[in-house]
N, CA, C and O atoms as a DFTB+ gen file, in Angstrom:
300 C
 N C O
     1  1      69.715     -50.715      43.160
     2  2      70.255     -50.126      41.789
     3  2      69.424     -48.271      41.739
     4  3      70.073     -47.259      41.476
     5  1      67.622     -48.299      42.129
     6  2      66.915     -48.016      41.772
     7  2      67.138     -46.763      42.426
     8  3      67.151     -45.811      41.646
     9  1      67.346     -46.443      43.832
    10  2      67.866     -45.088      45.103
    11  2      69.578     -45.183      44.755
    12  3      70.098     -44.661      45.741
    13  1      70.479     -45.535      43.973
    14  2      71.678     -45.432      44.895
    15  2      71.919     -45.201      43.624
    16  3      72.980     -44.576      43.608
    17  1      71.486     -45.370      42.393
    18  2      71.390     -44.597      41.078
    19  2      72.637     -45.292      40.271
    20  3      72.462     -45.445      39.062
    21  1      74.083     -45.794      40.929
    22  2      74.590     -46.290      40.078
    23  2      74.428     -48.382      40.327
    24  3      73.516     -48.973      40.904
    25  1      75.939     -49.125      39.500
    26  2      75.496     -50.731      39.850
    27  2      76.405     -50.488      40.988
    28  3      76.216     -51.048      42.068
    29  1      77.419     -49.645      40.778
    30  2      79.075     -49.810      42.083
    31  2      78.224     -49.123      43.472
    32  3      78.331     -49.944      44.384
    33  1      77.607     -48.186      43.828
    34  2      76.792     -48.530      44.859
    35  2      76.096     -48.385      45.373
    36  3      76.055     -47.594      46.315
    37  1      74.626     -49.571      44.719
    38  2      73.816     -50.649      44.872
    39  2      75.081     -51.798      45.532
    40  3      74.942     -52.107      46.715
    41  1      76.031     -52.275      44.917
    42  2      77.225     -53.375      44.627
    43  2      77.908     -53.197      46.660
    44  3      78.194     -54.154      47.381
    45  1      77.978     -51.720      47.050
    46  2      78.544     -51.743      48.062
    47  2      77.873     -52.025      48.939
    48  3      78.255     -52.790      49.824
    49  1      76.593     -51.428      48.914
    50  2      75.099     -51.234      49.891
    51  2      75.278     -52.905      50.123
    52  3      75.674     -53.430      51.164
    53  1      74.903     -53.565      48.939
    54  2      74.816     -54.858      49.303
    55  2      75.663     -56.027      49.659
    56  3      75.364     -57.190      49.926
    57  1      77.525     -55.008      49.548
    58  2      78.397     -55.804      49.791
    59  2      78.671     -57.075      48.541
    60  3      78.887     -58.285      48.591
    61  1      78.557     -56.267      47.664
    62  2      78.557     -58.287      47.164
    63  2      79.170     -56.738      44.979
    64  3      79.253     -55.515      45.096
    65  1      79.350     -57.303      43.916
    66  2      79.663     -56.944      42.912
    67  2      79.023     -56.100      41.907
    68  3      78.155     -56.720      41.294
    69  1      79.113     -55.348      41.679
    70  2      78.624     -54.057      40.479
    71  2      78.033     -56.085      39.279
    72  3      76.848     -56.368      39.457
    73  1      78.479     -56.667      38.741
    74  2      78.245     -58.022      38.244
    75  2      76.962     -58.950      39.200
    76  3      75.861     -59.412      38.898
    77  1      77.712     -58.918      40.357
    78  2      76.171     -59.822      40.683
    79  2      75.078     -58.938      40.901
    80  3      73.937     -59.364      40.724
    81  1      75.338     -57.375      41.380
    82  2      73.559     -56.792      40.989
    83  2      73.391     -56.902      39.330
    84  3      72.837     -57.908      38.888
    85  1      73.630     -56.388      38.872
    86  2      73.611     -57.087      37.465
    87  2      72.903     -57.747      36.490
    88  3      72.151     -57.554      35.534
    89  1      73.798     -59.140      37.519
    90  2      72.929     -60.606      36.776
    91  2      71.570     -60.200      37.394
    92  3      70.653     -59.875      36.639
    93  1      71.360     -60.206      39.061
    94  2      69.969     -60.142      39.258
    95  2      69.003     -59.687      39.156
    96  3      67.845     -59.947      39.481
    97  1      69.513     -58.947      38.664
    98  2      68.436     -57.096      37.953
    99  2      67.816     -58.411      36.733
   100  3      66.771     -59.053      36.831
   101  1      68.902     -58.497      35.599
   102  2      68.346     -59.685      34.334
   103  2      68.043     -60.799      35.162
   104  3      67.140     -61.224      34.441
   105  1      68.082     -61.756      36.267
   106  2      67.483     -62.471      36.442
   107  2      65.018     -61.938      36.960
   108  3      63.896     -62.393      36.739
   109  1      65.728     -60.733      37.700
   110  2      64.182     -60.296      37.758
   111  2      63.848     -59.660      36.740
   112  3      62.707     -59.209      36.641
   113  1      64.498     -59.546      36.067
   114  2      63.537     -58.701      34.483
   115  2      62.827     -59.560      33.632
   116  3      61.968     -59.233      32.813
   117  1      63.539     -61.445      34.057
   118  2      63.247     -61.970      33.127
   119  2      62.407     -63.164      34.152
   120  3      62.575     -64.336      33.814
   121  1      61.831     -62.991      34.948
   122  2      61.217     -64.236      35.183
   123  2      60.207     -62.800      35.524
   124  3      58.983     -62.786      35.396
   125  1      60.772     -62.024      35.829
   126  2      59.131     -60.804      35.642
   127  2      58.160     -61.301      34.508
   128  3      56.946     -61.500      34.552
   129  1      59.187     -61.462      33.338
   130  2      59.421     -61.234      32.074
   131  2      58.698     -59.556      31.837
   132  3      57.496     -59.491      31.578
   133  1      59.458     -58.377      31.940
   134  2      59.171     -57.145      32.177
   135  2      61.042     -56.236      31.457
   136  3      62.162     -56.629      31.129
   137  1      60.323     -54.974      31.556
   138  2      61.943     -54.851      31.709
   139  2      62.400     -53.328      32.171
   140  3      62.443     -52.311      31.477
   141  1      62.705     -53.490      33.474
   142  2      63.315     -52.554      34.267
   143  2      63.618     -51.672      34.286
   144  3      63.070     -50.632      34.650
   145  1      64.709     -51.912      33.839
   146  2      65.739     -50.429      33.481
   147  2      66.041     -50.458      32.008
   148  3      66.019     -51.449      31.279
   149  1      66.403     -48.890      31.598
   150  2      66.677     -48.971      29.933
   151  2      68.399     -49.191      30.872
   152  3      68.592     -49.255      32.086
   153  1      69.452     -49.261      29.668
   154  2      71.181     -50.229      30.475
   155  2      70.822     -48.697      28.683
   156  3      70.216     -48.966      27.645
   157  1      71.647     -46.967      29.147
   158  2      72.925     -46.857      28.836
   159  2      73.706     -46.647      28.810
   160  3      74.098     -46.848      29.959
   161  1      74.992     -46.075      27.900
   162  2      76.388     -46.151      28.446
   163  2      76.504     -44.914      29.077
   164  3      77.576     -44.448      29.462
   165  1      75.312     -44.320      29.199
   166  2      76.054     -43.074      30.694
   167  2      75.331     -44.397      32.179
   168  3      75.467     -43.711      33.192
   169  1      74.986     -45.180      32.439
   170  2      74.319     -45.475      33.679
   171  2      72.997     -46.603      33.113
   172  3      72.750     -47.065      31.999
   173  1      72.477     -46.730      34.164
   174  2      70.322     -47.617      34.132
   175  2      69.852     -46.934      34.623
   176  3      70.246     -46.373      35.645
   177  1      68.551     -46.711      33.875
   178  2      67.604     -46.117      34.171
   179  2      65.735     -46.477      34.184
   180  3      64.980     -47.044      33.394
   181  1      65.605     -45.978      35.175
   182  2      64.187     -46.923      35.354
   183  2      63.160     -46.678      34.247
   184  3      63.082     -45.527      33.819
   185  1      62.202     -47.811      33.628
   186  2      61.831     -47.292      32.635
   187  2      60.984     -47.364      33.621
   188  3      61.227     -47.691      34.782
   189  1      59.576     -46.933      32.969
   190  2      57.934     -46.798      33.964
   191  2      57.058     -47.800      35.092
   192  3      56.481     -47.928      36.172
   193  1      57.594     -48.457      33.597
   194  2      57.474     -50.209      33.989
   195  2      58.129     -50.697      35.733
   196  3      57.630     -51.229      36.725
   197  1      59.712     -50.067      35.299
   198  2      60.186     -49.885      36.465
   199  2      59.646     -49.037      37.530
   200  3      59.181     -49.518      38.564
   201  1      59.718     -47.390      37.215
   202  2      59.541     -46.802      38.330
   203  2      57.849     -47.260      39.621
   204  3      57.653     -47.018      40.812
   205  1      56.914     -48.050      38.434
   206  2      56.076     -47.924      38.759
   207  2      56.010     -50.045      40.040
   208  3      55.387     -50.655      40.909
   209  1      56.604     -50.078      39.568
   210  2      57.517     -51.240      40.536
   211  2      57.958     -50.986      41.653
   212  3      57.885     -51.675      42.671
   213  1      58.677     -49.469      41.419
   214  2      59.418     -49.433      42.647
   215  2      58.631     -49.010      44.275
   216  3      58.669     -49.430      45.432
   217  1      57.868     -47.811      43.410
   218  2      56.806     -47.040      44.338
   219  2      55.886     -48.947      44.726
   220  3      56.623     -49.503      45.539
   221  1      54.952     -49.664      44.462
   222  2      54.686     -50.675      45.570
   223  2      55.331     -51.168      45.841
   224  3      54.724     -51.514      46.855
   225  1      56.904     -52.041      45.986
   226  2      57.930     -52.191      47.001
   227  2      58.316     -51.380      48.166
   228  3      58.626     -52.005      49.180
   229  1      58.351     -50.024      48.198
   230  2      59.191     -48.907      48.299
   231  2      57.517     -48.979      49.488
   232  3      57.907     -49.049      50.653
   233  1      56.139     -48.976      49.422
   234  2      54.876     -49.602      49.982
   235  2      54.807     -50.521      50.686
   236  3      54.056     -50.292      51.633
   237  1      55.455     -51.978      50.697
   238  2      56.132     -53.435      50.736
   239  2      56.542     -52.733      52.114
   240  3      56.193     -52.517      53.275
   241  1      57.729     -52.496      50.961
   242  2      59.057     -52.680      52.580
   243  2      58.236     -51.218      53.875
   244  3      58.145     -51.568      55.052
   245  1      57.856     -50.105      53.590
   246  2      57.181     -49.291      54.582
   247  2      56.827     -50.789      55.998
   248  3      57.340     -51.120      57.066
   249  1      55.513     -51.338      55.005
   250  2      54.495     -51.864      56.224
   251  2      55.294     -52.596      57.025
   252  3      55.452     -52.449      58.237
   253  1      55.916     -53.582      56.137
   254  2      57.670     -54.093      56.451
   255  2      57.588     -53.704      58.427
   256  3      56.984     -54.026      59.450
   257  1      59.205     -52.375      57.666
   258  2      59.354     -51.628      58.878
   259  2      58.594     -51.598      59.686
   260  3      58.766     -51.898      60.867
   261  1      57.245     -51.081      58.966
   262  2      56.259     -50.637      60.544
   263  2      55.961     -52.000      61.383
   264  3      56.039     -52.026      62.611
   265  1      55.596     -53.180      60.558
   266  2      54.939     -54.654      61.925
   267  2      56.727     -54.838      62.694
   268  3      57.009     -55.475      63.708
   269  1      57.863     -53.889      61.618
   270  2      58.930     -55.042      62.537
   271  2      59.038     -54.055      63.968
   272  3      59.325     -54.688      64.984
   273  1      58.874     -52.865      64.099
   274  2      58.972     -51.546      64.561
   275  2      57.335     -52.269      65.642
   276  3      57.629     -52.851      66.687
   277  1      56.276     -52.191      65.392
   278  2      54.887     -52.469      66.174
   279  2      55.425     -53.611      67.190
   280  3      55.155     -53.710      68.387
   281  1      56.556     -54.751      66.122
   282  2      56.423     -55.846      67.094
   283  2      57.983     -55.963      68.318
   284  3      58.369     -56.806      69.128
   285  1      58.459     -54.681      67.871
   286  2      59.470     -55.076      68.782
   287  2      58.757     -54.066      70.092
   288  3      58.710     -54.372      71.284
   289  1      58.366     -53.107      69.605
   290  2      56.956     -52.410      71.091
   291  2      57.923     -51.219      71.120
   292  3      58.326     -50.638      72.128
   293  1      58.348     -50.848      69.324
   294  2      58.808     -49.364      69.108
   295  2      58.061     -48.518      68.522
   296  3      58.592     -47.492      68.097
   297  1      56.348     -48.767      68.309
   298  2      55.849     -47.835      67.820
   299  2      54.725     -47.781      68.414
   300  3      53.921     -46.893      68.134
């Protein structure tokens, strides 16, 4: 959602519905006890906490993808 900009774009990429994406974001926020997005009439915007989490998760993603390439002998 943060990368694609809208619930609809995120839902399409995940092959689900915008309502499901919205529910999953709410569940994640509830489980972490923090608000990751500000909900505005113009759409969702990452909070400062959400931005920090995104940066960390992109680092994790990069590490996982690197390990996959290494395990497949492509690195």
